[in-house]
mmCIF file of C-alpha atoms and ligand atoms in Angstrom:
data_model
loop_
_atom_site.group_PDB
_atom_site.id
_atom_site.type_symbol
_atom_site.label_atom_id
_atom_site.label_comp_id
_atom_site.label_asym_id
_atom_site.label_seq_id
_atom_site.Cartn_x
_atom_site.Cartn_y
_atom_site.Cartn_z
ATOM 1 C CA MET X 1 8.342 -20.155 5.028
ATOM 2 C CA SER X 2 7.157 -18.456 8.454
ATOM 3 C CA GLU X 3 4.397 -16.167 7.972
ATOM 4 C CA ARG X 4 4.139 -12.567 6.692
ATOM 5 C CA ASP X 5 1.610 -9.702 8.412
ATOM 6 C CA VAL X 6 1.804 -7.651 5.769
ATOM 7 C CA ALA X 7 -0.339 -4.294 6.182
ATOM 8 C CA VAL X 8 -2.533 -3.089 3.530
ATOM 9 C CA LEU X 9 -2.961 0.767 2.581
ATOM 10 C CA VAL X 10 -5.466 1.718 -0.038
ATOM 11 C CA GLY X 11 -5.074 5.096 -1.102
ATOM 12 C CA SER X 12 -9.260 5.318 -1.672
ATOM 13 C CA LEU X 13 -11.805 6.628 0.910
ATOM 14 C CA ARG X 14 -14.776 5.049 -0.962
ATOM 15 C CA LYS X 15 -16.946 2.672 0.201
ATOM 16 C CA ASP X 16 -17.228 0.976 -3.217
ATOM 17 C CA SER X 17 -13.866 2.016 -4.397
ATOM 18 C CA LEU X 18 -12.381 -0.582 -7.657
ATOM 19 C CA ASN X 19 -9.441 -0.141 -5.524
ATOM 20 C CA ARG X 20 -10.529 -1.656 -2.626
ATOM 21 C CA LYS X 21 -11.805 -4.558 -4.821
ATOM 22 C CA LEU X 22 -9.354 -5.446 -5.594
ATOM 23 C CA ALA X 23 -7.151 -5.682 -2.297
ATOM 24 C CA HIS X 24 -9.872 -7.659 -1.216
ATOM 25 C CA ALA X 25 -8.171 -10.210 -4.229
ATOM 26 C CA LEU X 26 -5.089 -10.061 -3.955
ATOM 27 C CA ALA X 27 -5.458 -10.639 0.266
ATOM 28 C CA GLU X 28 -7.054 -14.110 -1.893
ATOM 29 C CA LEU X 29 -4.693 -14.210 -4.464
ATOM 30 C CA ALA X 30 -2.187 -14.525 -1.954
ATOM 31 C CA PRO X 31 0.273 -17.089 -1.092
ATOM 32 C CA PRO X 32 -1.163 -18.931 2.606
ATOM 33 C CA GLU X 33 2.322 -17.322 3.665
ATOM 34 C CA LEU X 34 0.845 -13.632 3.842
ATOM 35 C CA LYS X 35 -1.108 -12.384 6.351
ATOM 36 C CA LEU X 36 -2.734 -8.839 4.610
ATOM 37 C CA SER X 37 -4.881 -7.461 6.627
ATOM 38 C CA PHE X 38 -6.570 -3.901 5.984
ATOM 39 C CA VAL X 39 -4.763 -0.383 7.985
ATOM 40 C CA GLU X 40 -7.500 1.504 7.818
ATOM 41 C CA PHE X 41 -6.443 5.607 7.703
ATOM 42 C CA GLY X 42 -9.353 8.028 6.294
ATOM 43 C CA ASP X 43 -9.420 9.443 10.020
ATOM 44 C CA LEU X 44 -6.084 9.977 10.601
ATOM 45 C CA PRO X 45 -6.151 14.554 12.302
ATOM 46 C CA LEU X 46 -3.869 16.294 9.358
ATOM 47 C CA TYR X 47 -0.314 15.409 10.256
ATOM 48 C CA ASN X 48 0.960 18.682 11.494
ATOM 49 C CA GLN X 49 3.735 19.385 12.907
ATOM 50 C CA ASP X 50 2.610 21.534 16.675
ATOM 51 C CA LEU X 51 1.300 18.118 17.516
ATOM 52 C CA ASP X 52 4.556 15.974 17.668
ATOM 53 C CA GLN X 53 5.114 16.837 20.837
ATOM 54 C CA ASN X 54 1.833 15.569 22.225
ATOM 55 C CA PRO X 55 0.470 14.016 18.976
ATOM 56 C CA PRO X 56 -3.602 12.249 18.590
ATOM 57 C CA GLU X 57 -4.086 8.961 19.656
ATOM 58 C CA ALA X 58 -5.142 7.767 16.336
ATOM 59 C CA TRP X 59 -1.997 9.029 14.546
ATOM 60 C CA ARG X 60 -0.157 6.618 17.997
ATOM 61 C CA ALA X 61 -2.467 3.478 16.549
ATOM 62 C CA PHE X 62 -1.504 3.704 13.634
ATOM 63 C CA ARG X 63 2.474 4.173 13.565
ATOM 64 C CA ASN X 64 2.104 1.461 15.856
ATOM 65 C CA ARG X 65 0.498 -1.031 13.439
ATOM 66 C CA VAL X 66 2.951 0.211 10.603
ATOM 67 C CA LYS X 67 5.700 -0.656 13.155
ATOM 68 C CA ALA X 68 4.430 -3.993 14.121
ATOM 69 C CA ALA X 69 4.732 -5.132 10.596
ATOM 70 C CA ASP X 70 6.570 -7.267 8.046
ATOM 71 C CA ALA X 71 5.837 -5.539 4.987
ATOM 72 C CA VAL X 72 3.560 -2.376 3.190
ATOM 73 C CA LEU X 73 1.135 -2.956 0.380
ATOM 74 C CA PHE X 74 -0.248 -0.234 -0.875
ATOM 75 C CA VAL X 75 -2.911 0.141 -3.804
ATOM 76 C CA THR X 76 -4.100 3.036 -4.963
ATOM 77 C CA PRO X 77 -5.718 5.172 -7.380
ATOM 78 C CA GLU X 78 -4.472 8.872 -9.058
ATOM 79 C CA TYR X 79 -5.563 11.485 -8.409
ATOM 80 C CA ASN X 80 -4.959 14.820 -9.743
ATOM 81 C CA ARG X 81 -2.210 12.147 -11.510
ATOM 82 C CA SER X 82 -0.326 12.004 -7.941
ATOM 83 C CA VAL X 83 -2.104 9.868 -5.081
ATOM 84 C CA PRO X 84 -5.145 10.300 -2.932
ATOM 85 C CA GLY X 85 -3.802 13.721 -0.328
ATOM 86 C CA GLY X 86 -5.395 10.872 3.061
ATOM 87 C CA LEU X 87 -2.723 8.680 1.340
ATOM 88 C CA LYS X 88 0.076 11.109 1.131
ATOM 89 C CA ASN X 89 -1.278 11.933 4.949
ATOM 90 C CA ALA X 90 -0.827 8.816 5.976
ATOM 91 C CA LEU X 91 2.880 8.806 4.806
ATOM 92 C CA ASP X 92 3.505 12.169 6.576
ATOM 93 C CA VAL X 93 1.654 11.059 9.938
ATOM 94 C CA GLY X 94 3.867 7.123 9.858
ATOM 95 C CA SER X 95 6.772 9.320 8.793
ATOM 96 C CA ARG X 96 7.118 11.134 11.845
ATOM 97 C CA PRO X 97 8.829 11.844 15.071
ATOM 98 C CA TYR X 98 11.394 12.843 13.244
ATOM 99 C CA GLY X 99 14.216 9.520 13.745
ATOM 100 C CA GLN X 100 11.152 7.170 14.246
ATOM 101 C CA SER X 101 9.444 7.272 11.127
ATOM 102 C CA ALA X 102 7.277 3.478 11.321
ATOM 103 C CA TRP X 103 8.210 2.249 7.392
ATOM 104 C CA ASN X 104 12.206 2.646 8.391
ATOM 105 C CA GLY X 105 13.073 -1.121 6.630
ATOM 106 C CA LYS X 106 9.608 -2.051 5.261
ATOM 107 C CA PRO X 107 9.738 -3.898 2.427
ATOM 108 C CA GLY X 108 6.843 -2.471 0.047
ATOM 109 C CA ALA X 109 4.792 -3.224 -2.855
ATOM 110 C CA VAL X 110 2.614 -0.648 -5.034
ATOM 111 C CA ILE X 111 -0.672 -1.833 -7.308
ATOM 112 C CA SER X 112 -1.908 1.205 -8.721
ATOM 113 C CA ALA X 113 -5.716 0.933 -10.244
ATOM 114 C CA SER X 114 -8.043 3.355 -12.294
ATOM 115 C CA PRO X 115 -10.862 2.651 -14.808
ATOM 116 C CA GLY X 116 -8.220 5.145 -16.793
ATOM 117 C CA SER X 117 -6.165 2.737 -19.190
ATOM 118 C CA ILE X 118 -2.943 3.628 -17.755
ATOM 119 C CA GLY X 119 -3.713 2.299 -14.345
ATOM 120 C CA GLY X 120 -2.912 5.348 -12.154
ATOM 121 C CA PHE X 121 1.228 4.943 -13.473
ATOM 122 C CA GLY X 122 1.025 8.784 -11.861
ATOM 123 C CA ALA X 123 0.095 8.047 -8.406
ATOM 124 C CA ASN X 124 2.269 4.780 -8.574
ATOM 125 C CA HIS X 125 5.845 6.758 -9.625
ATOM 126 C CA HIS X 126 4.525 9.374 -7.203
ATOM 127 C CA LEU X 127 4.252 6.692 -3.944
ATOM 128 C CA ARG X 128 7.211 5.009 -5.422
ATOM 129 C CA GLN X 129 9.212 8.430 -4.623
ATOM 130 C CA MET X 130 8.164 8.839 -1.509
ATOM 131 C CA LEU X 131 9.148 5.598 -0.520
ATOM 132 C CA THR X 132 12.125 5.637 -1.509
ATOM 133 C CA TYR X 133 13.225 8.580 0.572
ATOM 134 C CA LEU X 134 11.184 6.947 3.228
ATOM 135 C CA ASN X 135 13.510 3.823 3.120
ATOM 136 C CA VAL X 136 11.324 1.537 2.377
ATOM 137 C CA PRO X 137 12.583 -0.998 -0.357
ATOM 138 C CA THR X 138 9.737 -1.326 -3.226
ATOM 139 C CA MET X 139 9.476 -3.937 -5.023
ATOM 140 C CA PRO X 140 10.893 -2.959 -8.782
ATOM 141 C CA GLN X 141 8.811 -5.790 -10.781
ATOM 142 C CA PRO X 142 6.369 -6.335 -11.845
ATOM 143 C CA GLU X 143 5.729 -3.290 -12.593
ATOM 144 C CA ALA X 144 1.631 -2.531 -11.786
ATOM 145 C CA TYR X 145 -0.325 -0.303 -12.618
ATOM 146 C CA VAL X 146 -4.274 -1.556 -13.508
ATOM 147 C CA GLY X 147 -6.415 0.405 -16.433
ATOM 148 C CA GLY X 148 -9.819 -1.027 -17.308
ATOM 149 C CA ALA X 149 -10.891 -1.514 -13.764
ATOM 150 C CA ASP X 150 -13.809 -0.647 -13.634
ATOM 151 C CA LYS X 151 -14.496 -3.428 -15.737
ATOM 152 C CA LEU X 152 -12.795 -6.075 -13.659
ATOM 153 C CA PHE X 153 -15.009 -6.976 -10.777
ATOM 154 C CA ASP X 154 -18.850 -8.054 -11.394
ATOM 155 C CA GLU X 155 -22.005 -6.738 -8.916
ATOM 156 C CA SER X 156 -20.587 -9.250 -5.890
ATOM 157 C CA SER X 157 -17.342 -7.294 -6.562
ATOM 158 C CA LYS X 158 -15.599 -10.291 -6.972
ATOM 159 C CA LEU X 159 -13.164 -10.650 -10.366
ATOM 160 C CA VAL X 160 -14.174 -11.909 -13.635
ATOM 161 C CA ASN X 161 -11.495 -11.589 -15.541
ATOM 162 C CA ASP X 162 -8.996 -14.452 -15.812
ATOM 163 C CA SER X 163 -6.173 -12.534 -17.189
ATOM 164 C CA THR X 164 -6.245 -9.987 -14.540
ATOM 165 C CA ARG X 165 -6.080 -13.186 -11.846
ATOM 166 C CA LYS X 166 -3.106 -14.478 -13.135
ATOM 167 C CA PHE X 167 -1.351 -11.449 -13.429
ATOM 168 C CA LEU X 168 -2.078 -10.430 -9.863
ATOM 169 C CA GLN X 169 -1.308 -13.727 -8.564
ATOM 170 C CA SER X 170 2.093 -13.548 -9.504
ATOM 171 C CA PHE X 171 2.368 -9.440 -8.463
ATOM 172 C CA MET X 172 1.938 -11.733 -4.759
ATOM 173 C CA GLN X 173 4.138 -14.351 -4.766
ATOM 174 C CA ALA X 174 6.402 -12.516 -6.041
ATOM 175 C CA PHE X 175 6.176 -9.917 -3.237
ATOM 176 C CA ALA X 176 7.043 -13.051 -1.181
ATOM 177 C CA GLY X 177 9.687 -13.705 -2.622
ATOM 178 C CA TRP X 178 10.471 -9.953 -2.189
ATOM 179 C CA ILE X 179 9.759 -9.687 0.959
ATOM 180 C CA ALA X 180 11.390 -13.744 1.523
ATOM 181 C CA MET X 181 15.283 -11.401 0.027
ATOM 182 C CA TYR X 182 15.170 -8.698 2.650
ATOM 183 C CA ASN X 183 14.146 -10.577 5.555
ATOM 184 C CA ASP X 184 17.544 -13.262 4.549
ATOM 185 C CA ALA X 185 19.458 -10.427 3.483
ATOM 186 C CA LYS X 186 18.686 -8.342 6.392
ATOM 187 C CA MET X 187 19.615 -11.783 8.583
ATOM 188 C CA ARG X 188 22.853 -12.212 6.794
ATOM 189 C CA ALA X 189 23.813 -8.264 7.756
HETATM 190 C C1 FMN G 1 -10.180 13.585 -6.646
HETATM 191 C C2 FMN G 1 -10.329 12.979 -8.703
HETATM 192 C C3 FMN G 1 -8.847 13.292 -9.292
HETATM 193 C C4 FMN G 1 -8.890 11.643 -10.253
HETATM 194 N N1 FMN G 1 -8.447 12.053 -10.477
HETATM 195 C C5 FMN G 1 -7.589 10.606 -11.668
HETATM 196 C C6 FMN G 1 -6.798 11.070 -12.301
HETATM 197 O O1 FMN G 1 -5.409 11.466 -12.535
HETATM 198 N N2 FMN G 1 -5.936 9.729 -13.258
HETATM 199 C C7 FMN G 1 -6.894 9.599 -13.502
HETATM 200 O O2 FMN G 1 -6.961 7.719 -14.242
HETATM 201 N N3 FMN G 1 -8.550 8.925 -12.725
HETATM 202 C C8 FMN G 1 -8.350 10.323 -11.483
HETATM 203 N N4 FMN G 1 -9.848 9.633 -11.370
HETATM 204 C C9 FMN G 1 -10.613 8.667 -11.499
HETATM 205 C C10 FMN G 1 -9.895 7.560 -10.593
HETATM 206 O O3 FMN G 1 -9.218 6.786 -11.164
HETATM 207 C C11 FMN G 1 -12.031 7.328 -9.775
HETATM 208 O O4 FMN G 1 -12.450 8.219 -9.365
HETATM 209 C C12 FMN G 1 -11.160 5.686 -9.418
HETATM 210 O O5 FMN G 1 -12.377 4.683 -9.669
HETATM 211 C C13 FMN G 1 -11.000 5.916 -8.196
HETATM 212 O O6 FMN G 1 -10.670 4.570 -8.290
HETATM 213 P P1 FMN G 1 -11.270 4.236 -6.539
HETATM 214 O O7 FMN G 1 -13.259 3.241 -7.369
HETATM 215 O O8 FMN G 1 -10.838 2.961 -5.792
HETATM 216 O O9 FMN G 1 -12.243 4.919 -5.412
HETATM 217 C C14 FMN G 1 -9.855 10.898 -10.320
HETATM 218 C C15 FMN G 1 -10.800 9.986 -9.509
HETATM 219 C C16 FMN G 1 -10.781 11.611 -8.852
HETATM 220 C C17 FMN G 1 -11.927 11.648 -7.466
#
């Protein structure tokens, strides 16, 4: 099976982020054909349409990195029942200039995590709404809302919950299948 470059976007910018720990666990549990690499967006200037004619270098580099990826994986917390502003900005920056969106047609998956019990459901679905518009065919199942995320890692950030590990492994396996299915369909089209 051919190797797939999966761009990982972690919605949280903080150093000790639970979502970043989760993303590292996903990278370890992914099947070998998926190569996950983190794409950072915390330093992207805020999207401003006035800059489209002469975009900041950070926007160009971010767009090019996303364009080069075979797939995109979003791992995000929920802020006020939606996605954190930094992630929204990254989606906006990647989506322009009009007609040249870096997201277009990249198979994607979403996983959200929170110390709370509903696991970032609101952020997960706000993100899915945006991804529909951006033409990111997003894996419908398994849905992944990781609740109680503050209990899942030890002091060295290692995942310590076996049932979560199994679930994350099956999630990544399903994502590999989703990417393969999408690419097969594209080849046949
Ligand atoms: C601005 C802000 C808004 C938040 N809103 C929510 C929320 O709507 N739902 C929720 O479950 N947790 C919310 N939280 C708590 C986060 O889930 C928690 O801080 C989590 O650890 C953030 O993810 P991270 O560990 O990856 O940084 C919020 C936290 C912040 C800082």
